[in-house]
Every structure is written in structure tokens, then in C-alpha cells.
XYZ file of C-alpha atoms in Angstrom:
123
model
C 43.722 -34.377 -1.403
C 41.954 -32.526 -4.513
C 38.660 -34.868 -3.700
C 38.962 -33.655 -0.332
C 39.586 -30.050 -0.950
C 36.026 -30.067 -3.528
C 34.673 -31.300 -1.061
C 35.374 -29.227 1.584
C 34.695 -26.156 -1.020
C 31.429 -27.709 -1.673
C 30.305 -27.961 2.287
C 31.419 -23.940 2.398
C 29.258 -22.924 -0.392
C 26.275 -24.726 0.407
C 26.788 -23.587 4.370
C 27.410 -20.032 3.037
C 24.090 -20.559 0.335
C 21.768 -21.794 3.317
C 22.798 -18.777 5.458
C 21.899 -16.424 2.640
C 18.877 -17.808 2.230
C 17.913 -17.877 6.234
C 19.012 -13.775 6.266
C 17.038 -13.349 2.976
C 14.032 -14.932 5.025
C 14.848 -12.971 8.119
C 14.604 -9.802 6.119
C 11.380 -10.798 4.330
C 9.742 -11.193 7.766
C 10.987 -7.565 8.954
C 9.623 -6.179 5.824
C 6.500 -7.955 6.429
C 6.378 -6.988 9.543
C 6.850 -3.255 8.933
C 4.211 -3.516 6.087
C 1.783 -4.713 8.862
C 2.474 -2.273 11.253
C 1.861 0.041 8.179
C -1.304 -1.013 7.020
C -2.776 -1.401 11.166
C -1.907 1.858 11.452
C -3.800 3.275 7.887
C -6.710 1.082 8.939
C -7.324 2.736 12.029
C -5.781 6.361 10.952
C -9.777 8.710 10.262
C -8.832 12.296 7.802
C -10.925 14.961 9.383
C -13.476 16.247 6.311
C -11.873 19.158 6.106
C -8.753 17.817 5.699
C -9.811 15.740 2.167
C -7.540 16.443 -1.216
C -8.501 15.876 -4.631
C -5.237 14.724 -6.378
C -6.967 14.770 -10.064
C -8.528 18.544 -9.934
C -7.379 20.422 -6.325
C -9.484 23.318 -7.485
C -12.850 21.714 -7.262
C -14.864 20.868 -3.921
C -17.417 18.853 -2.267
C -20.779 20.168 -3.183
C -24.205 18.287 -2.716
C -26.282 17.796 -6.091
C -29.698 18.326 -6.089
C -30.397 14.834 -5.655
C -28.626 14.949 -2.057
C -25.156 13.107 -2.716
C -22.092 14.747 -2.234
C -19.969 14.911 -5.414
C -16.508 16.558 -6.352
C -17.654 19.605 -8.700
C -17.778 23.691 -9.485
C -21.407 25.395 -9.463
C -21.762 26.923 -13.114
C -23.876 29.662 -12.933
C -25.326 32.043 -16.106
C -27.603 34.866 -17.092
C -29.308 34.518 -20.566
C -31.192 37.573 -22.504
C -34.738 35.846 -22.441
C -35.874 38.151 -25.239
C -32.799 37.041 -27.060
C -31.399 33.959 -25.845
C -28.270 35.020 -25.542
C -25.840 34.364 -22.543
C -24.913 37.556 -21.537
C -22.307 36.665 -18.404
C -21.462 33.351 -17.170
C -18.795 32.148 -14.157
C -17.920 28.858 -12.842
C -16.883 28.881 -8.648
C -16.237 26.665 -6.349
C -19.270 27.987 -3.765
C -21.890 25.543 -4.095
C -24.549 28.742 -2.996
C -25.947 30.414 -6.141
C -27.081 33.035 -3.766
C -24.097 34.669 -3.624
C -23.192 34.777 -7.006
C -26.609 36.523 -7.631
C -25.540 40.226 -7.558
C -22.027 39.066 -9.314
C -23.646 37.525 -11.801
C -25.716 40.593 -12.493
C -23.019 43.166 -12.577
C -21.076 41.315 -14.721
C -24.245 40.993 -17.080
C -24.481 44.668 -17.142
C -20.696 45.249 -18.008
C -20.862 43.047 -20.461
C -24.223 44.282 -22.428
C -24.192 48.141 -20.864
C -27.297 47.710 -19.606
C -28.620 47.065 -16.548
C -31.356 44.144 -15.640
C -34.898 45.564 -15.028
C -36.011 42.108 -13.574
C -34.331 39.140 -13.124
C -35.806 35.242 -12.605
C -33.547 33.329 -10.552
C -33.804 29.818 -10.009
């Protein structure tokens, strides 16, 4: 009767062990599946450009460098005393036109120094 009853606990177990295993496999395959579905989707999913995020440094933008790639960056832009070569204002922006900074840059020159520019070379 003992041998019997082992026995008998040893057919449950391994009956209840193989249908874990077949609902751990079923599971697996869901997940799988779901992962798929996931990655289909991401493969075929296009940002618009304007809709683009820089994780490391949200401040900066998309600029093209002179050499005609488009690179995450600021535009640094400064106004030196060539008599003196000193820098007399300086700014760093996010516009990658130096045009406009032009008459910024100049103002701030002349609040810093107290003197306005009589000419100005801008490159």
C-alpha cells in the first residue's frame, strides 16, 4: 500500500511538473508574441523631424556645420576688441543664423565696454 501510494504521489508530481512546464511555454510564446507585435510595429512607426528629442542635452538643436552635416549643437557667437584682443561680449543660442545675433551681439558689446562699435567685421 505505501509502494503504491509513492507511486501514485510520484505520477501527480511529475503530471503536475509537465503541466507547469507546458503553461511556462505557453506564456513564453505570448510574450514572444507581444514582443513581435512590438518590434513590427517600431519598425514601421517614422517620428516626424520636428518631433526628434535629445535625451542627453534637450536644450541643444539640429544645426548644419559648415561642412553640410547636420549635428546636435549651440552656435557660439563673440565680438573681440581687434586693437586689443579682448572678447568684449560673447553668447551661446540655439539659432544656428549668426545673422540675427548680429545687432545682439553688438549691444551687448557696447554695455559691456560703454562704447559703441564704429565698424564691425562679421564673418
Amino acid at each position: 500500500a505505501q509502494i503504491e501510494a509513492e507511486a501514485a504521489d510520484k505520477a501527480r508530481a511529475h503530471a503536475e511538473d509537465k503541466e507547469r512546464r507546458r503553461q511556462e511555454r505557453a506564456g513564453t510564446a505570448d510574450e514572444q508574441a507581444v514582443t513581435d507585435a512590438g518590434e513590427k510595429a517600431a519598425a514601421k512607426a517614422r517620428p516626424k523631424p520636428k518631433a526628434q528629442a535629445n535625451f542627453t542635452d534637450p536644450d541643444s538643436r539640429i544645426m548644419k556645420n559648415s561642412d553640410g552635416a547636420y549635428i546636435q549643437a549651440y552656435n557660439a557667437q563673440a565680438v573681440v576688441d581687434d586693437k586689443h584682443q579682448v572678447i568684449t561680449a560673447a553668447d551661446v543660442t540655439t539659432n544656428p543664423s549668426d545673422a540675427l545675433n548680429y545687432t545682439t551681439m553688438l549691444d551687448q558689446s557696447a554695455h559691456n565696454t560703454g562704447a559703441h562699435a564704429r565698424q564691425a567685421l562679421v564673418d
